[in-house]
Amino acid sequence: MDGRGNTMITGIDLALKIVMPLMRDVIDGLSKEEQGRLDKYTTILATAMDKLDPAIRAAVAVDLQEQMDSVAQDEERATYMEQVRKQREELRKQEQENTP
């Protein structure tokens, strides 16, 4: 791959790192400024993807999907860990209440 391809992949990686956190905010509702930023970075990403070789484009799409899956898994893990923490606290309270 030539230097231009590496630069483009670096640009896409940077765009993904910026867009991914913004995507999570979509659920909570974005301000007008954030919507503009999301649109801007999504456009940059789409333009860069259009210029990539099809094989590289497929690899980047897989990487994007893996990052989105990772974000979902992180959120699920955090929710699970919070549930475990609450259960442990509840067990400690019960043990303290049952200790003479």
JSON list of C-alpha atoms in Angstrom, two decimals:
[
{"chain": "A", "resi": 1, "resn": "MET", "atom": "CA", "xyz": [0.00, 0.00, 0.00]},
{"chain": "A", "resi": 2, "resn": "ASP", "atom": "CA", "xyz": [1.31, 3.45, -0.78]},
{"chain": "A", "resi": 3, "resn": "GLY", "atom": "CA", "xyz": [1.69, 6.30, 1.70]},
{"chain": "A", "resi": 4, "resn": "ARG", "atom": "CA", "xyz": [-1.59, 7.84, 0.60]},
{"chain": "A", "resi": 5, "resn": "GLY", "atom": "CA", "xyz": [-3.51, 4.69, 1.54]},
{"chain": "A", "resi": 6, "resn": "ASN", "atom": "CA", "xyz": [-1.91, 4.61, 4.97]},
{"chain": "A", "resi": 7, "resn": "THR", "atom": "CA", "xyz": [-2.78, 8.27, 5.49]},
{"chain": "A", "resi": 8, "resn": "MET", "atom": "CA", "xyz": [-6.37, 7.61, 4.46]},
{"chain": "A", "resi": 9, "resn": "ILE", "atom": "CA", "xyz": [-6.65, 4.66, 6.86]},
{"chain": "A", "resi": 10, "resn": "THR", "atom": "CA", "xyz": [-5.23, 6.84, 9.65]},
{"chain": "A", "resi": 11, "resn": "GLY", "atom": "CA", "xyz": [-7.84, 9.48, 8.77]},
{"chain": "A", "resi": 12, "resn": "ILE", "atom": "CA", "xyz": [-10.62, 6.91, 8.86]},
{"chain": "A", "resi": 13, "resn": "ASP", "atom": "CA", "xyz": [-9.37, 5.57, 12.18]},
{"chain": "A", "resi": 14, "resn": "LEU", "atom": "CA", "xyz": [-9.40, 9.09, 13.58]},
{"chain": "A", "resi": 15, "resn": "ALA", "atom": "CA", "xyz": [-12.88, 9.73, 12.19]},
{"chain": "A", "resi": 16, "resn": "LEU", "atom": "CA", "xyz": [-14.13, 6.50, 13.76]},
{"chain": "A", "resi": 17, "resn": "LYS", "atom": "CA", "xyz": [-12.67, 7.44, 17.13]},
{"chain": "A", "resi": 18, "resn": "ILE", "atom": "CA", "xyz": [-14.52, 10.75, 16.94]},
{"chain": "A", "resi": 19, "resn": "VAL", "atom": "CA", "xyz": [-17.78, 9.40, 15.52]},
{"chain": "A", "resi": 20, "resn": "MET", "atom": "CA", "xyz": [-18.13, 6.36, 17.80]},
{"chain": "A", "resi": 21, "resn": "PRO", "atom": "CA", "xyz": [-18.56, 8.33, 21.05]},
{"chain": "A", "resi": 22, "resn": "LEU", "atom": "CA", "xyz": [-21.00, 10.66, 19.31]},
{"chain": "A", "resi": 23, "resn": "MET", "atom": "CA", "xyz": [-23.06, 7.69, 18.12]},
{"chain": "A", "resi": 24, "resn": "ARG", "atom": "CA", "xyz": [-23.68, 6.69, 21.72]},
{"chain": "A", "resi": 25, "resn": "ASP", "atom": "CA", "xyz": [-25.08, 10.15, 22.40]},
{"chain": "A", "resi": 26, "resn": "VAL", "atom": "CA", "xyz": [-27.68, 9.76, 19.65]},
{"chain": "A", "resi": 27, "resn": "ILE", "atom": "CA", "xyz": [-29.78, 7.65, 22.01]},
{"chain": "A", "resi": 28, "resn": "ASP", "atom": "CA", "xyz": [-29.82, 10.42, 24.59]},
{"chain": "A", "resi": 29, "resn": "GLY", "atom": "CA", "xyz": [-30.52, 13.12, 22.01]},
{"chain": "A", "resi": 30, "resn": "LEU", "atom": "CA", "xyz": [-27.98, 15.43, 20.45]},
{"chain": "A", "resi": 31, "resn": "SER", "atom": "CA", "xyz": [-27.78, 19.17, 20.54]},
{"chain": "A", "resi": 32, "resn": "LYS", "atom": "CA", "xyz": [-27.70, 21.02, 17.21]},
{"chain": "A", "resi": 33, "resn": "GLU", "atom": "CA", "xyz": [-23.93, 21.51, 17.55]},
{"chain": "A", "resi": 34, "resn": "GLU", "atom": "CA", "xyz": [-23.36, 17.80, 18.17]},
{"chain": "A", "resi": 35, "resn": "GLN", "atom": "CA", "xyz": [-25.61, 16.87, 15.25]},
{"chain": "A", "resi": 36, "resn": "GLY", "atom": "CA", "xyz": [-23.52, 19.12, 13.02]},
{"chain": "A", "resi": 37, "resn": "ARG", "atom": "CA", "xyz": [-20.30, 17.51, 14.25]},
{"chain": "A", "resi": 38, "resn": "LEU", "atom": "CA", "xyz": [-21.71, 14.03, 13.71]},
{"chain": "A", "resi": 39, "resn": "ASP", "atom": "CA", "xyz": [-22.83, 14.94, 10.20]},
{"chain": "A", "resi": 40, "resn": "LYS", "atom": "CA", "xyz": [-19.40, 16.41, 9.44]},
{"chain": "A", "resi": 41, "resn": "TYR", "atom": "CA", "xyz": [-17.47, 13.37, 10.62]},
{"chain": "A", "resi": 42, "resn": "THR", "atom": "CA", "xyz": [-19.89, 10.94, 9.01]},
{"chain": "A", "resi": 43, "resn": "THR", "atom": "CA", "xyz": [-19.42, 12.78, 5.70]},
{"chain": "A", "resi": 44, "resn": "ILE", "atom": "CA", "xyz": [-15.64, 12.64, 6.09]},
{"chain": "A", "resi": 45, "resn": "LEU", "atom": "CA", "xyz": [-15.85, 8.92, 6.81]},
{"chain": "A", "resi": 46, "resn": "ALA", "atom": "CA", "xyz": [-18.15, 8.23, 3.86]},
{"chain": "A", "resi": 47, "resn": "THR", "atom": "CA", "xyz": [-15.95, 10.24, 1.48]},
{"chain": "A", "resi": 48, "resn": "ALA", "atom": "CA", "xyz": [-12.83, 8.43, 2.63]},
{"chain": "A", "resi": 49, "resn": "MET", "atom": "CA", "xyz": [-14.57, 5.05, 2.34]},
{"chain": "A", "resi": 50, "resn": "ASP", "atom": "CA", "xyz": [-15.59, 5.85, -1.25]},
{"chain": "A", "resi": 51, "resn": "LYS", "atom": "CA", "xyz": [-11.96, 6.44, -2.18]},
{"chain": "A", "resi": 52, "resn": "LEU", "atom": "CA", "xyz": [-10.67, 3.20, -0.71]},
{"chain": "A", "resi": 53, "resn": "ASP", "atom": "CA", "xyz": [-9.90, 0.02, -2.57]},
{"chain": "A", "resi": 54, "resn": "PRO", "atom": "CA", "xyz": [-12.87, -2.39, -2.18]},
{"chain": "A", "resi": 55, "resn": "ALA", "atom": "CA", "xyz": [-10.82, -4.87, -0.11]},
{"chain": "A", "resi": 56, "resn": "ILE", "atom": "CA", "xyz": [-9.67, -2.15, 2.26]},
{"chain": "A", "resi": 57, "resn": "ARG", "atom": "CA", "xyz": [-13.22, -0.75, 2.40]},
{"chain": "A", "resi": 58, "resn": "ALA", "atom": "CA", "xyz": [-14.50, -4.17, 3.48]},
{"chain": "A", "resi": 59, "resn": "ALA", "atom": "CA", "xyz": [-11.80, -4.43, 6.15]},
{"chain": "A", "resi": 60, "resn": "VAL", "atom": "CA", "xyz": [-12.65, -0.97, 7.47]},
{"chain": "A", "resi": 61, "resn": "ALA", "atom": "CA", "xyz": [-16.36, -1.86, 7.53]},
{"chain": "A", "resi": 62, "resn": "VAL", "atom": "CA", "xyz": [-15.54, -5.00, 9.55]},
{"chain": "A", "resi": 63, "resn": "ASP", "atom": "CA", "xyz": [-13.39, -2.91, 11.90]},
{"chain": "A", "resi": 64, "resn": "LEU", "atom": "CA", "xyz": [-16.23, -0.41, 12.34]},
{"chain": "A", "resi": 65, "resn": "GLN", "atom": "CA", "xyz": [-18.66, -3.22, 13.14]},
{"chain": "A", "resi": 66, "resn": "GLU", "atom": "CA", "xyz": [-16.19, -4.70, 15.63]},
{"chain": "A", "resi": 67, "resn": "GLN", "atom": "CA", "xyz": [-15.81, -1.31, 17.33]},
{"chain": "A", "resi": 68, "resn": "MET", "atom": "CA", "xyz": [-19.59, -0.89, 17.51]},
{"chain": "A", "resi": 69, "resn": "ASP", "atom": "CA", "xyz": [-19.90, -4.41, 18.96]},
{"chain": "A", "resi": 70, "resn": "SER", "atom": "CA", "xyz": [-17.15, -3.60, 21.45]},
{"chain": "A", "resi": 71, "resn": "VAL", "atom": "CA", "xyz": [-19.00, -0.48, 22.59]},
{"chain": "A", "resi": 72, "resn": "ALA", "atom": "CA", "xyz": [-22.18, -2.53, 23.06]},
{"chain": "A", "resi": 73, "resn": "GLN", "atom": "CA", "xyz": [-20.27, -5.20, 24.98]},
{"chain": "A", "resi": 74, "resn": "ASP", "atom": "CA", "xyz": [-18.63, -2.56, 27.18]},
{"chain": "A", "resi": 75, "resn": "GLU", "atom": "CA", "xyz": [-22.03, -1.12, 28.01]},
{"chain": "A", "resi": 76, "resn": "GLU", "atom": "CA", "xyz": [-23.45, -4.58, 28.75]},
{"chain": "A", "resi": 77, "resn": "ARG", "atom": "CA", "xyz": [-20.42, -5.39, 30.92]},
{"chain": "A", "resi": 78, "resn": "ALA", "atom": "CA", "xyz": [-20.79, -2.13, 32.83]},
{"chain": "A", "resi": 79, "resn": "THR", "atom": "CA", "xyz": [-24.49, -2.83, 33.43]},
{"chain": "A", "resi": 80, "resn": "TYR", "atom": "CA", "xyz": [-23.70, -6.36, 34.61]},
{"chain": "A", "resi": 81, "resn": "MET", "atom": "CA", "xyz": [-20.93, -5.15, 36.92]},
{"chain": "A", "resi": 82, "resn": "GLU", "atom": "CA", "xyz": [-23.29, -2.57, 38.42]},
{"chain": "A", "resi": 83, "resn": "GLN", "atom": "CA", "xyz": [-25.85, -5.32, 39.08]},
{"chain": "A", "resi": 84, "resn": "VAL", "atom": "CA", "xyz": [-23.18, -7.50, 40.71]},
{"chain": "A", "resi": 85, "resn": "ARG", "atom": "CA", "xyz": [-22.04, -4.57, 42.88]},
{"chain": "A", "resi": 86, "resn": "LYS", "atom": "CA", "xyz": [-25.60, -3.93, 44.04]},
{"chain": "A", "resi": 87, "resn": "GLN", "atom": "CA", "xyz": [-26.13, -7.60, 44.83]},
{"chain": "A", "resi": 88, "resn": "ARG", "atom": "CA", "xyz": [-22.93, -7.69, 46.88]},
{"chain": "A", "resi": 89, "resn": "GLU", "atom": "CA", "xyz": [-23.99, -4.60, 48.80]},
{"chain": "A", "resi": 90, "resn": "GLU", "atom": "CA", "xyz": [-27.37, -6.17, 49.48]},
{"chain": "A", "resi": 91, "resn": "LEU", "atom": "CA", "xyz": [-25.72, -9.40, 50.71]},
{"chain": "A", "resi": 92, "resn": "ARG", "atom": "CA", "xyz": [-23.42, -7.40, 53.02]},
{"chain": "A", "resi": 93, "resn": "LYS", "atom": "CA", "xyz": [-26.41, -5.58, 54.47]},
{"chain": "A", "resi": 94, "resn": "GLN", "atom": "CA", "xyz": [-28.23, -8.87, 55.02]},
{"chain": "A", "resi": 95, "resn": "GLU", "atom": "CA", "xyz": [-25.15, -10.39, 56.69]},
{"chain": "A", "resi": 96, "resn": "GLN", "atom": "CA", "xyz": [-24.81, -7.39, 58.99]},
{"chain": "A", "resi": 97, "resn": "GLU", "atom": "CA", "xyz": [-28.49, -7.58, 59.91]},
{"chain": "A", "resi": 98, "resn": "ASN", "atom": "CA", "xyz": [-28.23, -11.31, 60.62]},
{"chain": "A", "resi": 99, "resn": "THR", "atom": "CA", "xyz": [-25.01, -11.05, 62.64]},
{"chain": "A", "resi": 100, "resn": "PRO", "atom": "CA", "xyz": [-25.79, -10.97, 66.39]}
]
